Amino acid sequence: MFDWDKDQEDLVGIGNKPPAVGTQSRQSGLRSKLGFGLLGAVIVLGFAYEKDMLLQTRAGSTFALGMFGQAASAPLQDALPEGLLAYDNAQARRYLRGLRLADTATLHGYAARLQSDLVQADPLLAPFLRDAKTLVLSELAQRGG
């Protein structure tokens, strides 16, 4: 008959062998350092994401400059265009940040599409389309294109 209290060690394989002292302490030390390093990296990335700094960090890197051109590294303009109806300052800055990643030809096509959408737009959607067109045109004017 099986007696859990007496036969548990044989069944589970729990031995009374002490672990090797040097190997166990080195492995646990390495695991804890690696764990703290990864935890620190996750925390730093979380704060950067929360503060909306990841795009700025990527824009400052050499890889991003080669990939996105000079538009990605351009600093955000302090003055927003006049006459925005639907977008507040934070929304307009985020929108401009996205527009700066596009090339000039894409922005011209987007401005033309916004104009055609504005002609057929619902009155409730028209202020958003006008603001988008204003921001695209201001980005084109800033680029000189």
Short mmCIF file of C-alpha atoms in Angstrom, two decimals:
data_model
loop_
_atom_site.label_atom_id
_atom_site.label_comp_id
_atom_site.label_asym_id
_atom_site.label_seq_id
_atom_site.Cartn_x
_atom_site.Cartn_y
_atom_site.Cartn_z
CA MET A 1 0.00 0.00 0.00
CA PHE A 2 1.23 3.50 -0.90
CA ASP A 3 1.86 5.83 2.02
CA TRP A 4 2.27 9.40 0.85
CA ASP A 5 4.34 10.51 3.82
CA LYS A 6 6.87 7.67 3.46
CA ASP A 7 6.94 7.15 -0.31
CA GLN A 8 6.75 10.75 -1.56
CA GLU A 9 10.51 11.19 -1.97
CA ASP A 10 10.82 8.03 -4.07
CA LEU A 11 7.89 8.97 -6.30
CA VAL A 12 8.69 12.63 -6.88
CA GLY A 13 12.43 12.16 -6.99
CA ILE A 14 13.29 14.55 -4.19
CA GLY A 15 16.76 13.74 -3.11
CA ASN A 16 18.85 14.76 -0.20
CA LYS A 17 21.69 15.71 -2.51
CA PRO A 18 22.97 19.21 -1.79
CA PRO A 19 23.35 21.38 -4.90
CA ALA A 20 26.83 22.27 -6.07
CA VAL A 21 27.72 25.47 -4.26
CA GLY A 22 29.71 27.29 -6.95
CA THR A 23 27.45 26.45 -9.88
CA GLN A 24 24.19 27.27 -8.11
CA SER A 25 25.34 30.64 -6.78
CA ARG A 26 26.79 31.71 -10.15
CA GLN A 27 23.62 30.77 -11.99
CA SER A 28 21.33 32.51 -9.53
CA GLY A 29 23.53 35.62 -9.57
CA LEU A 30 23.49 35.72 -13.35
CA ARG A 31 19.73 35.16 -13.47
CA SER A 32 19.06 37.94 -10.99
CA LYS A 33 21.32 40.40 -12.85
CA LEU A 34 19.73 39.51 -16.17
CA GLY A 35 16.27 39.77 -14.67
CA PHE A 36 16.97 43.19 -13.17
CA GLY A 37 18.51 44.37 -16.44
CA LEU A 38 15.48 43.30 -18.45
CA LEU A 39 13.13 44.78 -15.88
CA GLY A 40 15.02 48.08 -16.05
CA ALA A 41 14.87 48.10 -19.86
CA VAL A 42 11.13 47.43 -19.82
CA ILE A 43 10.59 50.24 -17.31
CA VAL A 44 12.67 52.70 -19.34
CA LEU A 45 10.82 51.81 -22.54
CA GLY A 46 7.51 52.12 -20.73
CA PHE A 47 8.36 55.62 -19.52
CA ALA A 48 9.58 56.60 -22.98
CA TYR A 49 6.35 55.32 -24.50
CA GLU A 50 4.26 57.13 -21.90
CA LYS A 51 6.12 60.40 -22.43
CA ASP A 52 5.82 59.96 -26.22
CA MET A 53 9.61 59.98 -26.65
CA LEU A 54 10.06 56.80 -28.70
CA LEU A 55 9.50 58.60 -32.00
CA GLN A 56 11.97 61.32 -31.03
CA THR A 57 14.54 58.71 -30.05
CA ARG A 58 14.02 56.83 -33.30
CA ALA A 59 14.24 60.06 -35.27
CA GLY A 60 17.57 60.87 -33.69
CA SER A 61 19.17 57.57 -34.58
CA THR A 62 21.34 57.11 -37.64
CA PHE A 63 19.23 54.23 -38.91
CA ALA A 64 16.05 56.31 -38.82
CA LEU A 65 17.70 59.21 -40.62
CA GLY A 66 18.70 56.91 -43.44
CA MET A 67 15.31 55.23 -43.50
CA PHE A 68 12.99 58.23 -43.26
CA GLY A 69 15.17 61.03 -44.57
CA GLN A 70 15.51 64.42 -42.96
CA ALA A 71 11.76 64.75 -42.36
CA ALA A 72 11.89 62.39 -39.39
CA SER A 73 14.55 64.39 -37.61
CA ALA A 74 12.92 67.78 -38.19
CA PRO A 75 11.97 69.38 -34.87
CA LEU A 76 8.32 70.03 -34.26
CA GLN A 77 7.33 73.53 -35.19
CA ASP A 78 6.20 75.58 -32.22
CA ALA A 79 3.45 77.55 -33.95
CA LEU A 80 0.46 75.67 -35.28
CA PRO A 81 -1.47 77.02 -38.25
CA GLU A 82 -4.31 79.40 -37.50
CA GLY A 83 -7.92 78.45 -37.98
CA LEU A 84 -8.02 74.89 -36.65
CA LEU A 85 -11.59 74.04 -35.68
CA ALA A 86 -11.72 70.40 -34.67
CA TYR A 87 -8.18 69.53 -33.53
CA ASP A 88 -6.71 70.76 -30.28
CA ASN A 89 -2.98 71.53 -29.97
CA ALA A 90 -1.95 68.03 -28.87
CA GLN A 91 -3.90 66.34 -31.67
CA ALA A 92 -2.51 68.76 -34.26
CA ARG A 93 1.08 68.16 -33.09
CA ARG A 94 0.62 64.38 -33.29
CA TYR A 95 -0.88 64.75 -36.76
CA LEU A 96 2.03 66.93 -37.90
CA ARG A 97 4.52 64.45 -36.46
CA GLY A 98 2.99 61.75 -38.66
CA LEU A 99 2.95 64.03 -41.69
CA ARG A 100 6.66 64.71 -41.31
CA LEU A 101 7.39 61.05 -42.00
CA ALA A 102 5.79 61.23 -45.47
CA ASP A 103 7.53 62.47 -48.58
CA THR A 104 6.38 65.53 -50.51
CA ALA A 105 4.68 63.61 -53.34
CA THR A 106 2.60 61.65 -50.85
CA LEU A 107 1.57 64.88 -49.12
CA HIS A 108 0.47 66.42 -52.43
CA GLY A 109 -1.65 63.36 -53.16
CA TYR A 110 -3.09 63.43 -49.65
CA ALA A 111 -3.98 67.14 -49.99
CA ALA A 112 -5.78 66.45 -53.28
CA ARG A 113 -7.68 63.55 -51.71
CA LEU A 114 -8.68 65.69 -48.72
CA GLN A 115 -10.00 68.37 -51.07
CA SER A 116 -12.15 65.85 -52.98
CA ASP A 117 -13.39 64.32 -49.71
CA LEU A 118 -14.21 67.78 -48.37
CA VAL A 119 -16.54 68.44 -51.31
CA GLN A 120 -18.60 65.33 -50.49
CA ALA A 121 -18.19 65.37 -46.72
CA ASP A 122 -20.95 65.23 -44.15
CA PRO A 123 -21.27 68.58 -42.30
CA LEU A 124 -20.18 66.93 -39.05
CA LEU A 125 -17.00 65.56 -40.65
CA ALA A 126 -16.11 68.71 -42.61
CA PRO A 127 -14.24 70.53 -39.76
CA PHE A 128 -11.94 67.53 -39.29
CA LEU A 129 -11.19 67.35 -43.00
CA ARG A 130 -10.56 71.13 -43.16
CA ASP A 131 -8.14 70.89 -40.24
CA ALA A 132 -6.35 67.94 -41.86
CA LYS A 133 -6.06 69.86 -45.12
CA THR A 134 -4.77 72.94 -43.27
CA LEU A 135 -2.11 70.87 -41.51
CA VAL A 136 -1.04 69.13 -44.74
CA LEU A 137 -0.78 72.44 -46.57
CA SER A 138 1.20 73.99 -43.71
CA GLU A 139 3.62 71.04 -43.80
CA LEU A 140 3.98 71.46 -47.57
CA ALA A 141 4.56 75.19 -47.14
CA GLN A 142 7.19 74.53 -44.49
CA ARG A 143 9.00 72.16 -46.86
CA GLY A 144 8.74 74.67 -49.67
CA GLY A 145 6.91 72.20 -51.88
#
